[in-house]
Coordinates of C-alpha atoms and ligand atoms in Angstrom, one line a residue:
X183 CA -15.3 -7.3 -37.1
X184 CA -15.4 -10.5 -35.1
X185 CA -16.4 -13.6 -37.2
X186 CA -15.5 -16.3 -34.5
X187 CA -17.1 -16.7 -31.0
X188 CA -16.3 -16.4 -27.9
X189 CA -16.4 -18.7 -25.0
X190 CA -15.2 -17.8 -21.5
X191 CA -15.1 -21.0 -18.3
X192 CA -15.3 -19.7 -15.2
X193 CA -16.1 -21.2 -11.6
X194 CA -14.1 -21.2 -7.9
X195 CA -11.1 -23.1 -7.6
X196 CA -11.1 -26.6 -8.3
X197 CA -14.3 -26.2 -10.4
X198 CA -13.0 -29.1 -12.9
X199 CA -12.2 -25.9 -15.3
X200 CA -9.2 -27.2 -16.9
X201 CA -11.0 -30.7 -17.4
X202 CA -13.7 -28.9 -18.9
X203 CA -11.7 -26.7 -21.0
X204 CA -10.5 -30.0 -23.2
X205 CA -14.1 -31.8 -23.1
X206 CA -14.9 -28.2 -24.8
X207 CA -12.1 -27.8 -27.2
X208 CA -12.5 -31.5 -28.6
X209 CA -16.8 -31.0 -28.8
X210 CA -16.1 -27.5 -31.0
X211 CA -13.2 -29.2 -33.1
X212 CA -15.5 -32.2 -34.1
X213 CA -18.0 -29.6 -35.1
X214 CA -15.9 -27.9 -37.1
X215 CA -14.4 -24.8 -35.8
X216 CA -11.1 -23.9 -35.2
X217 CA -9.8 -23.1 -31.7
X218 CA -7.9 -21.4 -29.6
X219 CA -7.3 -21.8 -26.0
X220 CA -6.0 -18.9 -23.7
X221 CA -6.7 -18.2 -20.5
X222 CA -6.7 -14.9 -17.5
X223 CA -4.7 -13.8 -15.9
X224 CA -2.3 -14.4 -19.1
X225 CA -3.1 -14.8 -22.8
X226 CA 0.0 -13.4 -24.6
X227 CA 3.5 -13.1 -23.5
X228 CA 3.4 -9.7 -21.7
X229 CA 0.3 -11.0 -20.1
X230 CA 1.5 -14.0 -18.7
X231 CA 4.4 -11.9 -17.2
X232 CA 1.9 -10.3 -15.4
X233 CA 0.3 -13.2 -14.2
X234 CA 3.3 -14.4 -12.6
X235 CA 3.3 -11.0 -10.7
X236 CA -0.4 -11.9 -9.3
X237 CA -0.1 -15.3 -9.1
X238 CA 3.5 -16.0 -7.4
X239 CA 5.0 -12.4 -6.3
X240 CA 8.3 -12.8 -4.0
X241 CA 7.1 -9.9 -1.8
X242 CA 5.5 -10.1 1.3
X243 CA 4.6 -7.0 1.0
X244 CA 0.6 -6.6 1.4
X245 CA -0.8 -6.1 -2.2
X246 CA -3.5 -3.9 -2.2
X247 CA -7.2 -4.7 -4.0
X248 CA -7.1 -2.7 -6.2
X249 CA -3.4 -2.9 -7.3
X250 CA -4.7 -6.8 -7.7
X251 CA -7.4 -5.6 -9.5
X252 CA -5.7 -3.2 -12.4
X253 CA -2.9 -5.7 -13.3
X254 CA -6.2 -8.1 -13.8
X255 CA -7.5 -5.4 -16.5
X256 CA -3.6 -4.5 -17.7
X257 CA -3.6 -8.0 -18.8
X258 CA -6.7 -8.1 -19.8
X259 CA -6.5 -4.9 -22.3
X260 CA -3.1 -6.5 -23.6
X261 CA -5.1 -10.0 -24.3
X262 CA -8.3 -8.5 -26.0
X263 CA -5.4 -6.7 -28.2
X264 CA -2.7 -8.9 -29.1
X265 CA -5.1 -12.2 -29.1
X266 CA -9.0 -11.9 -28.6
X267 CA -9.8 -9.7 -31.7
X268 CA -7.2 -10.7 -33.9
X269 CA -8.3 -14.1 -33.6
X270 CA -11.6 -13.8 -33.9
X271 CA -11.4 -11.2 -37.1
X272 CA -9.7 -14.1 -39.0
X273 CA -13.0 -16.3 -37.7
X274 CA -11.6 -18.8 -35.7
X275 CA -13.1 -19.2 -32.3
X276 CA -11.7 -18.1 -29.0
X277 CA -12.1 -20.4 -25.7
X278 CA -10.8 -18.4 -22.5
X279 CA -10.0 -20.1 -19.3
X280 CA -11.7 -17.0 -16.7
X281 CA -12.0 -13.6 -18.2
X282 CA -14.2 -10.4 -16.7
X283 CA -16.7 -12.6 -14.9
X284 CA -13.8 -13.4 -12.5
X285 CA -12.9 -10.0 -11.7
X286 CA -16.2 -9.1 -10.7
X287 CA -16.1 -12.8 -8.8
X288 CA -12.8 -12.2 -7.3
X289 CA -11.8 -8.7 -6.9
X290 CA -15.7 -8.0 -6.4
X291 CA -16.8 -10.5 -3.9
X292 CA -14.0 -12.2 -3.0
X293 CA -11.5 -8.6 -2.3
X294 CA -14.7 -6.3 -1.6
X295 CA -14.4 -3.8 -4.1
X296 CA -17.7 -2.1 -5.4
X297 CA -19.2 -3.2 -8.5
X298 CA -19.5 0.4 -9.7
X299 CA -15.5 0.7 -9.3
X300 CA -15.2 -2.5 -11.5
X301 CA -17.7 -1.8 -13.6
X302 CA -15.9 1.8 -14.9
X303 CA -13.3 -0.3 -15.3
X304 CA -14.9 -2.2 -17.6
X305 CA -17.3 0.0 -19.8
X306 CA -13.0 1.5 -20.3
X307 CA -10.7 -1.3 -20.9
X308 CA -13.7 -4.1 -22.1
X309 CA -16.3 -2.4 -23.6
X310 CA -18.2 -4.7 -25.9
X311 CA -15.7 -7.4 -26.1
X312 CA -17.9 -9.5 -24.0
X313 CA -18.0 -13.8 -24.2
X314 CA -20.9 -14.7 -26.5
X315 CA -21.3 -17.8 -24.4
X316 CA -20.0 -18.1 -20.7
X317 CA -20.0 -21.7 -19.0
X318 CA -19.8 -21.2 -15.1
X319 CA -18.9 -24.5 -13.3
X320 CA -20.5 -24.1 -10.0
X321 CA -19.4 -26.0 -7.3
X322 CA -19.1 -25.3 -3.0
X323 CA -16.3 -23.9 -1.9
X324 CA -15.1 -26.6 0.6
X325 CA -15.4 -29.3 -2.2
X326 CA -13.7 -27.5 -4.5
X327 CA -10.6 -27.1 -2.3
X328 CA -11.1 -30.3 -1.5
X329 CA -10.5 -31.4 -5.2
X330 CA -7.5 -28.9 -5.8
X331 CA -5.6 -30.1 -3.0
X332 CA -5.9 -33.7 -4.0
X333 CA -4.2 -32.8 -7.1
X334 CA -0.9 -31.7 -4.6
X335 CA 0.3 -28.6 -6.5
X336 CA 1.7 -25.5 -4.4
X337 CA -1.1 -23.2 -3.9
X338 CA -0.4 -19.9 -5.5
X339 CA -0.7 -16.0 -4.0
X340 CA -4.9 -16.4 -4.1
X341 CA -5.7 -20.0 -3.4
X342 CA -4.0 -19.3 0.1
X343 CA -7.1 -17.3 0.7
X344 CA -9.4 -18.5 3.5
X345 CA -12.8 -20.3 2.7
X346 CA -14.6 -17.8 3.2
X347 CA -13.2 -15.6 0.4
X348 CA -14.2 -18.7 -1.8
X349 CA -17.9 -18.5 -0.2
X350 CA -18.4 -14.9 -1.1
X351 CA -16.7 -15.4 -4.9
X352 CA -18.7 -17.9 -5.5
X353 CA -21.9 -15.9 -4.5
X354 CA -21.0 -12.9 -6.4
X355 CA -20.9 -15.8 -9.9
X356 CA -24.4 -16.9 -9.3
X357 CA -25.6 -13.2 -8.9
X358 CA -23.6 -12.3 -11.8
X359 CA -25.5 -15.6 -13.8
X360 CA -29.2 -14.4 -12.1
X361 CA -27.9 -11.1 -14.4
X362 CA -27.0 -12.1 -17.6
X363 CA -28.9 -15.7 -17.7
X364 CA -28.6 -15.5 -21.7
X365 CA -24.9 -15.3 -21.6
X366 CA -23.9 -17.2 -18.3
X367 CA -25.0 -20.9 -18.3
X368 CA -24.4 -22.8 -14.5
X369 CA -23.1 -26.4 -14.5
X370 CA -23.7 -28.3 -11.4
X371 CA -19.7 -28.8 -11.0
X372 CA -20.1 -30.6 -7.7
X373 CA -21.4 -34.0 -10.1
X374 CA -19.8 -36.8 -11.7
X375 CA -17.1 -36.0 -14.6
X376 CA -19.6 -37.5 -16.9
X377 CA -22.7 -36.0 -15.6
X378 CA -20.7 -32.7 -15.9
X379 CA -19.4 -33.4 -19.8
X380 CA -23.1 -34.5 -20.4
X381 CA -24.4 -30.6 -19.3
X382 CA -22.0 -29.2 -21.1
X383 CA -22.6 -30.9 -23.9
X384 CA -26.7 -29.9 -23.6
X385 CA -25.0 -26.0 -23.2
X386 CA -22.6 -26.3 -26.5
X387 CA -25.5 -28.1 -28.6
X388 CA -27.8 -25.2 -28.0
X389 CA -25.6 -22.6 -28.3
X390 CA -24.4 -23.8 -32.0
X391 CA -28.1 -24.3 -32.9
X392 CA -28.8 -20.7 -31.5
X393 CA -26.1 -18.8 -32.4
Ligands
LIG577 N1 -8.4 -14.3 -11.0 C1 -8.4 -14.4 -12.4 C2 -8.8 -13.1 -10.4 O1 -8.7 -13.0 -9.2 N2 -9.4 -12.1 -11.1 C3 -9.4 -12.2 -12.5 O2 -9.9 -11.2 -13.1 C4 -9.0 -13.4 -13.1 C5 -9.0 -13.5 -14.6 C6 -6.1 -17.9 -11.8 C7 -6.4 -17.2 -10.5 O3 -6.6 -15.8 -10.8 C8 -7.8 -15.4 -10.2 C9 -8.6 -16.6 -10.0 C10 -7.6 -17.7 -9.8 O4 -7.4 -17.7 -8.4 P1 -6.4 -20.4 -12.6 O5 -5.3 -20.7 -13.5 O6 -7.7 -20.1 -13.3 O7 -6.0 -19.2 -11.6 O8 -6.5 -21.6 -11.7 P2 -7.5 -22.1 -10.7 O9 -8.8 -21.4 -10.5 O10 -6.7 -22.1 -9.4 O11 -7.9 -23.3 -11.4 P3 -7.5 -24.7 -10.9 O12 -6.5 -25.2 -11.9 O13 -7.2 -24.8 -9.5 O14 -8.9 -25.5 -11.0 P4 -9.7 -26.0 -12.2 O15 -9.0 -25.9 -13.5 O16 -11.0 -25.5 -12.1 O17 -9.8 -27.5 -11.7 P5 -9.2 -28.9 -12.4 O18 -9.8 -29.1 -13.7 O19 -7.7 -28.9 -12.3 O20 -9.8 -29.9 -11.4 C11 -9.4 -30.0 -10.1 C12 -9.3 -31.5 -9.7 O21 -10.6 -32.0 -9.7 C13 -10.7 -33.1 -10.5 C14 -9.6 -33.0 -11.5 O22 -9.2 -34.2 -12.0 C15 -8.5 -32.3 -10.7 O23 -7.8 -33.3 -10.0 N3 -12.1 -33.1 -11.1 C16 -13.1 -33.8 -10.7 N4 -13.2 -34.7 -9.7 C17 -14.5 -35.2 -9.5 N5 -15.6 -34.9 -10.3 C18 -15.5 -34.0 -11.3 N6 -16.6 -33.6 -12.0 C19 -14.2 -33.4 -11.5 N7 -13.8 -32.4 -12.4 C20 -12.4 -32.2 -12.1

C-alpha cells in the first residue's frame, strides 16, 4: 500500500529542473514529510548502470528508438521495484527527477515512436504507479539550451540532439499536460528563479491542502 506521495519534475533540457528539485525538497521537509530524491534514467544501482549506457555509450554504433526506449522502462521497472514502492509503503514521500512523462516526451515526440507502442509498454511495466503530483517546467527549446550550455558541462548521448528534437519533446509535454491537467501542473520555466519558486510554491500549497 503506498502511504507517501509521489512527485515527478519534468521539462526539456535546461528547464531549471535540478534547481527546482531542492526549492521542492526544502518546501516538503519544512512541512513535515520525509524525502527522497531519485531520479530517471537511474534510481538504484542497477539502474544507474543503465543510465550510463543511454546517457554516455562508447559506441558509435546507431542505437535504435526503441532499444533507447526499453532500457528507459528496464530501468524504470527496476526503480518502481527496488525504490518507488518500498519507499512509499514505509510513508515517506518520493520526489523523482523525470519518470514516464519523459518517455512519452522523448521517445514519443522527440524519437517518433507511437504512443500506442509506449503506452503497452506502460499499462505492462507501470501500471498504476503513476506521480500523484507531476510539476512540468516548461520552457522553449532554444532558451533552454541556451541555459544548459552556460553551465559548460559535456553534453551527453541526447542533448547532442538537434533543436528540433527539443521542439517536438516539448510539444508532446504540453499535450500530455492538456491530458491529465489534474496531475500535470505547467510552470512558466522561461521566468525569473524567483518568479519560478513563487509558482511552485502556489503548486505544492494546493496540492498539500488537496491531497
Ligand atoms: N530521458 C529520460 C528520456 O529520453 N526518456 C526517459 O524516459 C527518461 C526518464 C536525462 C536524459 O534522459 C532523457 C531525458 C534527458 O535527456 P537529466 O539528468 O534529466 O537527463 O538531465 P537534463 O534534462 O539534461 O537536465 P539538465 O541537468 O540539463 O537540466 P535541468 O536540471 O533542467 O537544469 P538546471 O537546473 O541544471 O538549470 C540549467 C541552468 O539554468 C539555470 C541554472 O542555474 C543552470 O545553470 N537556471 C536558471 N536561469 C535563469 N532563470 C531560471 N529560472 C533558472 N533556473 C535554472
Amino acid at each position: 500500500m503506498r502511504k507517501g506521495k509521489f512527485i515527478t519534475v519534468e521539462g526539456t533540457e535546461g528547464a531549471g529542473k535540478s534547481t527546482a528539485l531542492k526549492f521542492i525538497q526544502d518546501f516538503l521537509e519544512q512541512n513535515g514529510k520525509q524525502i527522497v530524491l531519485t531520479r530517471e534514467p537511474g534510481g538504484t544501482p542497477f539502474a544507474e548502470e543503465v543510465r550510463n549506457l543511454l546517457l554516455h555509450a562508447k559506441t558509435t554504433e546507431k542505437i535504435e528508438p526503441e532499444t533507447e526506449l526499453l532500457l528507459m522502462f528496464a530501468g524504470r521497472v527496476q526503480h518502481i521495484a527496488q525504490c518507488i514502492l518500498p519507499t512509499l509503503q514505509t510513508g515517506k514521500w518520493i520526489v523523482s527527477d523525470r519518470y514516464i512523462d519523459a518517455s512519452y516526451a522523448y521517445q514519443g515526440g522527440g524519437r517518433g515512436i507511437s504512443h500506442h507502442y509506449i503506452h503497452k509498454l506502460d499499462r505492462l511495466a507501470v501500471g498504476h504507479i503513476y506521480p500523484d503530483l507531476t510539476l512540468l517546467l516548461d520552457i522553449p527549446a532554444d532558451l533552454g539550451m541556451q541555459r544548459a550550455e552556460k553551465r559548460g558541462v559535456q553534453k551527453d548521448r541526447i542533448e547532442q540532439e538537434r533543436m528540433d528534437f527539443f521542439v517536438r519533446v516539448r510539444q508532446a509535454y504540453l499535450d500530455r499536460a492538456k491530458q491529465d491537467p489534474n496531475r500535470i501542473k505547467i510552470i512558466d520555466a522561461s521566468k525569473s528563479l524567483a518568479d519560478v519558486e513563487t509558482q511552485i510554491h502556489q503548486v505544492l500549497t494546493e496540492f498539500l491542502v488537496n491531497k
